[in-house]
């Protein structure tokens, strides 16, 4: 995995998903969300996690990345 796992884990969380829908732009009839980094990413307040929480977030992100990778690139 090339990116840091903790930010990846936070960005794939339900909290960031809710933030995205609250701050994103919309296409079409209002049902096509668009992720705009200046609205969704740059304004997102990353949580101040303890070392233990950071480790758990990173482990979950690493597992998610592995599962996605295996699904997208089956043996």
mmCIF file of C-alpha atoms in Angstrom:
data_model
loop_
_atom_site.group_PDB
_atom_site.id
_atom_site.type_symbol
_atom_site.label_atom_id
_atom_site.label_comp_id
_atom_site.label_asym_id
_atom_site.label_seq_id
_atom_site.Cartn_x
_atom_site.Cartn_y
_atom_site.Cartn_z
ATOM 1 C CA UNK A 1 0.000 0.000 0.000
ATOM 2 C CA UNK A 2 1.568 3.275 -1.105
ATOM 3 C CA UNK A 3 -0.422 5.691 1.047
ATOM 4 C CA UNK A 4 -0.355 5.952 4.785
ATOM 5 C CA UNK A 5 -2.892 3.530 6.209
ATOM 6 C CA UNK A 6 -4.279 5.752 8.986
ATOM 7 C CA UNK A 7 -5.506 8.572 6.694
ATOM 8 C CA UNK A 8 -6.865 5.942 4.290
ATOM 9 C CA UNK A 9 -8.715 4.309 7.176
ATOM 10 C CA UNK A 10 -10.238 7.598 8.320
ATOM 11 C CA UNK A 11 -11.214 8.604 4.771
ATOM 12 C CA UNK A 12 -13.059 5.308 4.295
ATOM 13 C CA UNK A 13 -14.949 5.703 7.572
ATOM 14 C CA UNK A 14 -18.661 6.406 8.026
ATOM 15 C CA UNK A 15 -17.752 9.733 9.645
ATOM 16 C CA UNK A 16 -15.973 10.927 6.506
ATOM 17 C CA UNK A 17 -18.786 9.556 4.327
ATOM 18 C CA UNK A 18 -21.333 11.641 6.254
ATOM 19 C CA UNK A 19 -19.036 14.688 6.049
ATOM 20 C CA UNK A 20 -18.695 14.167 2.311
ATOM 21 C CA UNK A 21 -22.455 14.099 1.747
ATOM 22 C CA UNK A 22 -22.839 17.217 3.878
ATOM 23 C CA UNK A 23 -20.155 19.185 1.983
ATOM 24 C CA UNK A 24 -20.018 17.732 -1.537
ATOM 25 C CA UNK A 25 -21.339 19.130 -4.792
ATOM 26 C CA UNK A 26 -24.182 17.542 -6.729
ATOM 27 C CA UNK A 27 -24.738 16.715 -10.418
ATOM 28 C CA UNK A 28 -27.927 16.043 -12.277
ATOM 29 C CA UNK A 29 -31.141 16.050 -10.290
ATOM 30 C CA UNK A 30 -29.355 16.228 -6.965
ATOM 31 C CA UNK A 31 -28.669 12.544 -6.505
ATOM 32 C CA UNK A 32 -25.133 12.292 -7.920
ATOM 33 C CA UNK A 33 -22.621 13.364 -5.286
ATOM 34 C CA UNK A 34 -19.261 14.729 -6.432
ATOM 35 C CA UNK A 35 -16.208 14.549 -4.172
ATOM 36 C CA UNK A 36 -14.423 17.861 -4.353
ATOM 37 C CA UNK A 37 -11.128 17.801 -2.426
ATOM 38 C CA UNK A 38 -11.293 21.483 -1.453
ATOM 39 C CA UNK A 39 -14.794 21.012 0.014
ATOM 40 C CA UNK A 40 -14.682 17.444 1.338
ATOM 41 C CA UNK A 41 -11.042 16.685 2.154
ATOM 42 C CA UNK A 42 -9.415 19.992 3.068
ATOM 43 C CA UNK A 43 -12.230 20.965 5.446
ATOM 44 C CA UNK A 44 -12.451 17.570 7.154
ATOM 45 C CA UNK A 45 -11.233 17.633 10.747
ATOM 46 C CA UNK A 46 -9.098 14.518 11.111
ATOM 47 C CA UNK A 47 -9.570 13.084 14.603
ATOM 48 C CA UNK A 48 -6.739 13.238 17.103
ATOM 49 C CA UNK A 49 -6.347 9.535 17.772
ATOM 50 C CA UNK A 50 -4.314 7.860 20.464
ATOM 51 C CA UNK A 51 -1.494 5.544 19.392
ATOM 52 C CA UNK A 52 -3.701 2.514 20.059
ATOM 53 C CA UNK A 53 -6.561 3.969 18.003
ATOM 54 C CA UNK A 54 -4.170 4.885 15.182
ATOM 55 C CA UNK A 55 -2.831 1.328 15.142
ATOM 56 C CA UNK A 56 -6.353 -0.133 14.988
ATOM 57 C CA UNK A 57 -7.371 2.276 12.202
ATOM 58 C CA UNK A 58 -4.223 1.423 10.249
ATOM 59 C CA UNK A 59 -4.805 -2.334 10.669
ATOM 60 C CA UNK A 60 -8.420 -2.037 9.480
ATOM 61 C CA UNK A 61 -7.326 0.078 6.497
ATOM 62 C CA UNK A 62 -4.631 -2.419 5.578
ATOM 63 C CA UNK A 63 -7.160 -5.258 5.679
ATOM 64 C CA UNK A 64 -9.639 -3.261 3.570
ATOM 65 C CA UNK A 65 -6.931 -2.499 1.018
ATOM 66 C CA UNK A 66 -5.971 -6.187 0.846
ATOM 67 C CA UNK A 67 -9.606 -7.264 0.381
ATOM 68 C CA UNK A 68 -10.180 -4.675 -2.341
ATOM 69 C CA UNK A 69 -6.961 -5.640 -4.059
ATOM 70 C CA UNK A 70 -7.850 -9.324 -4.031
ATOM 71 C CA UNK A 71 -11.324 -8.581 -5.380
ATOM 72 C CA UNK A 72 -10.061 -6.300 -8.143
ATOM 73 C CA UNK A 73 -7.089 -8.522 -9.040
ATOM 74 C CA UNK A 74 -8.088 -12.136 -8.458
ATOM 75 C CA UNK A 75 -5.326 -14.747 -8.714
#
